[in-house]
mmCIF file with all atom_site columns, C-alpha atoms in Angstrom:
data_model
loop_
_atom_site.group_PDB
_atom_site.id
_atom_site.type_symbol
_atom_site.label_atom_id
_atom_site.label_alt_id
_atom_site.label_comp_id
_atom_site.label_asym_id
_atom_site.label_entity_id
_atom_site.label_seq_id
_atom_site.pdbx_PDB_ins_code
_atom_site.Cartn_x
_atom_site.Cartn_y
_atom_site.Cartn_z
_atom_site.occupancy
_atom_site.B_iso_or_equiv
_atom_site.pdbx_formal_charge
_atom_site.auth_seq_id
_atom_site.auth_comp_id
_atom_site.auth_asym_id
_atom_site.auth_atom_id
_atom_site.pdbx_PDB_model_num
ATOM 1   C CA . UNK A 1 1   ? 100.346 125.963 68.658 1.00 70.00 ? 1   UNK A CA 1
ATOM 2   C CA . UNK A 1 2   ? 101.497 123.491 65.998 1.00 74.00 ? 2   UNK A CA 1
ATOM 3   C CA . UNK A 1 3   ? 103.736 126.133 64.447 1.00 78.00 ? 3   UNK A CA 1
ATOM 4   C CA . UNK A 1 4   ? 105.351 126.845 67.808 1.00 75.00 ? 4   UNK A CA 1
ATOM 5   C CA . UNK A 1 5   ? 106.013 123.147 68.383 1.00 79.00 ? 5   UNK A CA 1
ATOM 6   C CA . UNK A 1 6   ? 107.533 122.751 64.917 1.00 77.00 ? 6   UNK A CA 1
ATOM 7   C CA . UNK A 1 7   ? 109.735 125.804 65.480 1.00 76.00 ? 7   UNK A CA 1
ATOM 8   C CA . UNK A 1 8   ? 110.885 124.482 68.853 1.00 79.00 ? 8   UNK A CA 1
ATOM 9   C CA . UNK A 1 9   ? 111.774 121.076 67.328 1.00 77.00 ? 9   UNK A CA 1
ATOM 10  C CA . UNK A 1 10  ? 113.684 122.739 64.473 1.00 78.00 ? 10  UNK A CA 1
ATOM 11  C CA . UNK A 1 11  ? 115.702 124.898 66.898 1.00 77.00 ? 11  UNK A CA 1
ATOM 12  C CA . UNK A 1 12  ? 116.412 121.892 69.116 1.00 79.00 ? 12  UNK A CA 1
ATOM 13  C CA . UNK A 1 13  ? 117.571 119.828 66.114 1.00 81.00 ? 13  UNK A CA 1
ATOM 14  C CA . UNK A 1 14  ? 119.800 122.690 64.980 1.00 80.00 ? 14  UNK A CA 1
ATOM 15  C CA . UNK A 1 15  ? 121.429 122.889 68.428 1.00 81.00 ? 15  UNK A CA 1
ATOM 16  C CA . UNK A 1 16  ? 122.032 119.136 68.408 1.00 80.00 ? 16  UNK A CA 1
ATOM 17  C CA . UNK A 1 17  ? 123.650 119.278 64.960 1.00 79.00 ? 17  UNK A CA 1
ATOM 18  C CA . UNK A 1 18  ? 125.852 122.203 66.011 1.00 79.00 ? 18  UNK A CA 1
ATOM 19  C CA . UNK A 1 19  ? 126.956 120.330 69.144 1.00 76.00 ? 19  UNK A CA 1
ATOM 20  C CA . UNK A 1 20  ? 127.924 117.298 67.049 1.00 72.00 ? 20  UNK A CA 1
ATOM 21  C CA . UNK A 1 21  ? 129.939 119.473 64.660 1.00 69.00 ? 21  UNK A CA 1
ATOM 22  C CA . UNK A 1 22  ? 131.687 121.281 67.517 1.00 71.00 ? 22  UNK A CA 1
ATOM 23  C CA . UNK A 1 23  ? 132.828 117.955 68.963 1.00 69.00 ? 23  UNK A CA 1
ATOM 24  C CA . UNK A 1 24  ? 133.815 116.501 65.585 1.00 65.00 ? 24  UNK A CA 1
ATOM 25  C CA . UNK A 1 25  ? 135.926 119.371 64.249 1.00 62.00 ? 25  UNK A CA 1
ATOM 26  C CA . UNK A 1 26  ? 138.880 119.053 66.709 1.00 60.00 ? 26  UNK A CA 1
ATOM 27  C CA . UNK A 1 27  ? 139.027 115.307 66.068 1.00 59.00 ? 27  UNK A CA 1
ATOM 28  C CA . UNK A 1 28  ? 139.050 115.518 62.269 1.00 58.00 ? 28  UNK A CA 1
ATOM 29  C CA . UNK A 1 29  ? 141.485 118.448 62.120 1.00 54.00 ? 29  UNK A CA 1
ATOM 30  C CA . UNK A 1 30  ? 144.118 116.404 63.951 1.00 57.00 ? 30  UNK A CA 1
ATOM 31  C CA . UNK A 1 31  ? 143.956 113.481 61.546 1.00 57.00 ? 31  UNK A CA 1
ATOM 32  C CA . UNK A 1 32  ? 146.647 112.808 59.000 1.00 58.00 ? 32  UNK A CA 1
ATOM 33  C CA . UNK A 1 33  ? 145.991 112.115 55.334 1.00 54.00 ? 33  UNK A CA 1
ATOM 34  C CA . UNK A 1 34  ? 147.012 108.454 55.379 1.00 53.00 ? 34  UNK A CA 1
ATOM 35  C CA . UNK A 1 35  ? 143.953 106.789 53.854 1.00 52.00 ? 35  UNK A CA 1
ATOM 36  C CA . UNK A 1 36  ? 143.041 107.084 50.193 1.00 51.00 ? 36  UNK A CA 1
ATOM 37  C CA . UNK A 1 37  ? 139.655 106.019 48.878 1.00 52.00 ? 37  UNK A CA 1
ATOM 38  C CA . UNK A 1 38  ? 140.308 106.202 45.151 1.00 54.00 ? 38  UNK A CA 1
ATOM 39  C CA . UNK A 1 39  ? 140.809 102.914 43.321 1.00 56.00 ? 39  UNK A CA 1
ATOM 40  C CA . UNK A 1 40  ? 144.410 102.256 42.380 1.00 55.00 ? 40  UNK A CA 1
ATOM 41  C CA . UNK A 1 41  ? 145.993 104.352 45.117 1.00 52.00 ? 41  UNK A CA 1
ATOM 42  C CA . UNK A 1 42  ? 147.884 102.269 47.632 1.00 55.00 ? 42  UNK A CA 1
ATOM 43  C CA . UNK A 1 43  ? 147.457 103.055 51.318 1.00 51.00 ? 43  UNK A CA 1
ATOM 44  C CA . UNK A 1 44  ? 150.821 104.041 52.768 1.00 60.00 ? 44  UNK A CA 1
ATOM 45  C CA . UNK A 1 45  ? 151.784 104.306 56.402 1.00 68.00 ? 45  UNK A CA 1
ATOM 46  C CA . UNK A 1 46  ? 153.362 107.516 57.638 1.00 80.00 ? 46  UNK A CA 1
ATOM 47  C CA . UNK A 1 47  ? 157.137 107.291 57.856 1.00 86.00 ? 47  UNK A CA 1
ATOM 48  C CA . UNK A 1 48  ? 159.708 109.470 59.565 1.00 90.00 ? 48  UNK A CA 1
ATOM 49  C CA . UNK A 1 49  ? 163.475 109.316 59.741 1.00 91.00 ? 49  UNK A CA 1
ATOM 50  C CA . UNK A 1 50  ? 165.180 108.864 63.087 1.00 90.00 ? 50  UNK A CA 1
ATOM 51  C CA . UNK A 1 51  ? 166.534 112.410 62.739 1.00 89.00 ? 51  UNK A CA 1
ATOM 52  C CA . UNK A 1 52  ? 163.007 113.820 62.233 1.00 91.00 ? 52  UNK A CA 1
ATOM 53  C CA . UNK A 1 53  ? 161.799 111.952 65.303 1.00 90.00 ? 53  UNK A CA 1
ATOM 54  C CA . UNK A 1 54  ? 164.728 113.183 67.396 1.00 88.00 ? 54  UNK A CA 1
ATOM 55  C CA . UNK A 1 55  ? 163.866 116.796 66.560 1.00 86.00 ? 55  UNK A CA 1
ATOM 56  C CA . UNK A 1 56  ? 160.221 116.273 67.561 1.00 88.00 ? 56  UNK A CA 1
ATOM 57  C CA . UNK A 1 57  ? 160.846 114.586 70.944 1.00 88.00 ? 57  UNK A CA 1
ATOM 58  C CA . UNK A 1 58  ? 160.934 117.806 72.970 1.00 84.00 ? 58  UNK A CA 1
ATOM 59  C CA . UNK A 1 59  ? 157.636 119.068 71.568 1.00 86.00 ? 59  UNK A CA 1
ATOM 60  C CA . UNK A 1 60  ? 155.964 115.675 72.025 1.00 87.00 ? 60  UNK A CA 1
ATOM 61  C CA . UNK A 1 61  ? 157.077 115.688 75.668 1.00 85.00 ? 61  UNK A CA 1
ATOM 62  C CA . UNK A 1 62  ? 155.775 119.238 76.227 1.00 83.00 ? 62  UNK A CA 1
ATOM 63  C CA . UNK A 1 63  ? 152.402 118.123 74.849 1.00 85.00 ? 63  UNK A CA 1
ATOM 64  C CA . UNK A 1 64  ? 152.344 115.197 77.280 1.00 86.00 ? 64  UNK A CA 1
ATOM 65  C CA . UNK A 1 65  ? 152.484 112.524 74.577 1.00 89.00 ? 65  UNK A CA 1
ATOM 66  C CA . UNK A 1 66  ? 153.882 109.150 75.645 1.00 91.00 ? 66  UNK A CA 1
ATOM 67  C CA . UNK A 1 67  ? 156.598 108.108 73.176 1.00 92.00 ? 67  UNK A CA 1
ATOM 68  C CA . UNK A 1 68  ? 157.569 104.526 72.391 1.00 93.00 ? 68  UNK A CA 1
ATOM 69  C CA . UNK A 1 69  ? 160.513 103.661 70.133 1.00 93.00 ? 69  UNK A CA 1
ATOM 70  C CA . UNK A 1 70  ? 160.864 100.072 68.905 1.00 93.00 ? 70  UNK A CA 1
ATOM 71  C CA . UNK A 1 71  ? 158.782 98.807  71.821 1.00 92.00 ? 71  UNK A CA 1
ATOM 72  C CA . UNK A 1 72  ? 160.730 100.724 74.492 1.00 92.00 ? 72  UNK A CA 1
ATOM 73  C CA . UNK A 1 73  ? 159.223 103.673 76.345 1.00 91.00 ? 73  UNK A CA 1
ATOM 74  C CA . UNK A 1 74  ? 161.228 106.878 75.978 1.00 89.00 ? 74  UNK A CA 1
ATOM 75  C CA . UNK A 1 75  ? 161.809 108.593 79.326 1.00 85.00 ? 75  UNK A CA 1
ATOM 76  C CA . UNK A 1 76  ? 160.948 112.203 78.544 1.00 83.00 ? 76  UNK A CA 1
ATOM 77  C CA . UNK A 1 77  ? 159.926 113.295 82.042 1.00 81.00 ? 77  UNK A CA 1
ATOM 78  C CA . UNK A 1 78  ? 162.593 116.006 82.284 1.00 79.00 ? 78  UNK A CA 1
ATOM 79  C CA . UNK A 1 79  ? 161.940 117.301 78.751 1.00 73.00 ? 79  UNK A CA 1
ATOM 80  C CA . UNK A 1 80  ? 159.095 119.434 80.115 1.00 69.00 ? 80  UNK A CA 1
ATOM 81  C CA . UNK A 1 81  ? 161.400 121.117 82.640 1.00 71.00 ? 81  UNK A CA 1
ATOM 82  C CA . UNK A 1 82  ? 162.166 124.856 82.595 1.00 74.00 ? 82  UNK A CA 1
ATOM 83  C CA . UNK A 1 83  ? 165.863 123.973 82.789 1.00 78.00 ? 83  UNK A CA 1
ATOM 84  C CA . UNK A 1 84  ? 167.195 123.693 79.233 1.00 80.00 ? 84  UNK A CA 1
ATOM 85  C CA . UNK A 1 85  ? 170.052 121.399 80.250 1.00 83.00 ? 85  UNK A CA 1
ATOM 86  C CA . UNK A 1 86  ? 167.542 118.912 81.713 1.00 81.00 ? 86  UNK A CA 1
ATOM 87  C CA . UNK A 1 87  ? 165.421 119.173 78.562 1.00 80.00 ? 87  UNK A CA 1
ATOM 88  C CA . UNK A 1 88  ? 168.408 118.487 76.329 1.00 83.00 ? 88  UNK A CA 1
ATOM 89  C CA . UNK A 1 89  ? 169.591 115.570 78.471 1.00 85.00 ? 89  UNK A CA 1
ATOM 90  C CA . UNK A 1 90  ? 166.141 113.938 78.382 1.00 85.00 ? 90  UNK A CA 1
ATOM 91  C CA . UNK A 1 91  ? 165.864 114.320 74.614 1.00 84.00 ? 91  UNK A CA 1
ATOM 92  C CA . UNK A 1 92  ? 169.392 112.977 74.045 1.00 87.00 ? 92  UNK A CA 1
ATOM 93  C CA . UNK A 1 93  ? 168.685 109.991 76.297 1.00 88.00 ? 93  UNK A CA 1
ATOM 94  C CA . UNK A 1 94  ? 165.525 109.186 74.341 1.00 87.00 ? 94  UNK A CA 1
ATOM 95  C CA . UNK A 1 95  ? 167.303 109.825 71.026 1.00 86.00 ? 95  UNK A CA 1
ATOM 96  C CA . UNK A 1 96  ? 169.797 107.100 71.922 1.00 89.00 ? 96  UNK A CA 1
ATOM 97  C CA . UNK A 1 97  ? 166.966 104.629 71.201 1.00 91.00 ? 97  UNK A CA 1
ATOM 98  C CA . UNK A 1 98  ? 166.838 105.867 67.588 1.00 91.00 ? 98  UNK A CA 1
ATOM 99  C CA . UNK A 1 99  ? 168.866 105.014 64.521 1.00 91.00 ? 99  UNK A CA 1
ATOM 100 C CA . UNK A 1 100 ? 168.979 108.467 62.931 1.00 88.00 ? 100 UNK A CA 1
ATOM 101 C CA . UNK A 1 101 ? 169.409 107.089 59.400 1.00 89.00 ? 101 UNK A CA 1
ATOM 102 C CA . UNK A 1 102 ? 166.591 104.541 59.620 1.00 91.00 ? 102 UNK A CA 1
ATOM 103 C CA . UNK A 1 103 ? 162.984 105.011 58.572 1.00 92.00 ? 103 UNK A CA 1
ATOM 104 C CA . UNK A 1 104 ? 160.238 104.485 61.156 1.00 93.00 ? 104 UNK A CA 1
ATOM 105 C CA . UNK A 1 105 ? 156.523 104.005 60.722 1.00 91.00 ? 105 UNK A CA 1
ATOM 106 C CA . UNK A 1 106 ? 154.234 105.535 63.302 1.00 89.00 ? 106 UNK A CA 1
ATOM 107 C CA . UNK A 1 107 ? 151.121 104.459 65.196 1.00 88.00 ? 107 UNK A CA 1
ATOM 108 C CA . UNK A 1 108 ? 149.253 107.135 67.135 1.00 87.00 ? 108 UNK A CA 1
ATOM 109 C CA . UNK A 1 109 ? 146.642 106.650 69.865 1.00 85.00 ? 109 UNK A CA 1
ATOM 110 C CA . UNK A 1 110 ? 144.244 109.586 70.248 1.00 83.00 ? 110 UNK A CA 1
ATOM 111 C CA . UNK A 1 111 ? 142.050 110.578 73.192 1.00 81.00 ? 111 UNK A CA 1
ATOM 112 C CA . UNK A 1 112 ? 138.332 111.363 72.877 1.00 77.00 ? 112 UNK A CA 1
ATOM 113 C CA . UNK A 1 113 ? 139.119 114.974 71.935 1.00 78.00 ? 113 UNK A CA 1
ATOM 114 C CA . UNK A 1 114 ? 141.417 113.958 69.074 1.00 77.00 ? 114 UNK A CA 1
ATOM 115 C CA . UNK A 1 115 ? 144.693 114.794 70.828 1.00 82.00 ? 115 UNK A CA 1
ATOM 116 C CA . UNK A 1 116 ? 147.612 112.372 70.585 1.00 84.00 ? 116 UNK A CA 1
ATOM 117 C CA . UNK A 1 117 ? 148.081 110.396 73.804 1.00 88.00 ? 117 UNK A CA 1
ATOM 118 C CA . UNK A 1 118 ? 150.729 107.912 72.695 1.00 91.00 ? 118 UNK A CA 1
ATOM 119 C CA . UNK A 1 119 ? 152.920 107.672 69.644 1.00 91.00 ? 119 UNK A CA 1
ATOM 120 C CA . UNK A 1 120 ? 154.844 104.516 68.769 1.00 92.00 ? 120 UNK A CA 1
ATOM 121 C CA . UNK A 1 121 ? 157.682 104.488 66.263 1.00 93.00 ? 121 UNK A CA 1
ATOM 122 C CA . UNK A 1 122 ? 158.824 101.175 64.726 1.00 93.00 ? 122 UNK A CA 1
ATOM 123 C CA . UNK A 1 123 ? 161.675 100.550 62.309 1.00 91.00 ? 123 UNK A CA 1
ATOM 124 C CA . UNK A 1 124 ? 160.501 99.308  58.948 1.00 78.00 ? 124 UNK A CA 1
#
């Protein structure tokens, strides 16, 4: 009887550990390498050019990510449309908030599953 109880506890613990790993993997896979733990390596924020951001706006909109540029919300509602002219117009309207030659740092808010919910770009 003791062996059966020990086996049951081991199987239950294994299931719990597997459940934790299954929930952790999607979160950690979506993280960026922006923190360094070695001594002497400076932590650097992610940076993107305005042009790089402009080219990513359509995909961010299709993923349902809220985009903020220099404190102003980008209106990307039509970027998820099936009509390519509406998509292009929405992206161009949001791109007008960008200085294509400037460098922007990024702050990303993630949901419980590790997916980006909001991304904020700020000029340096």
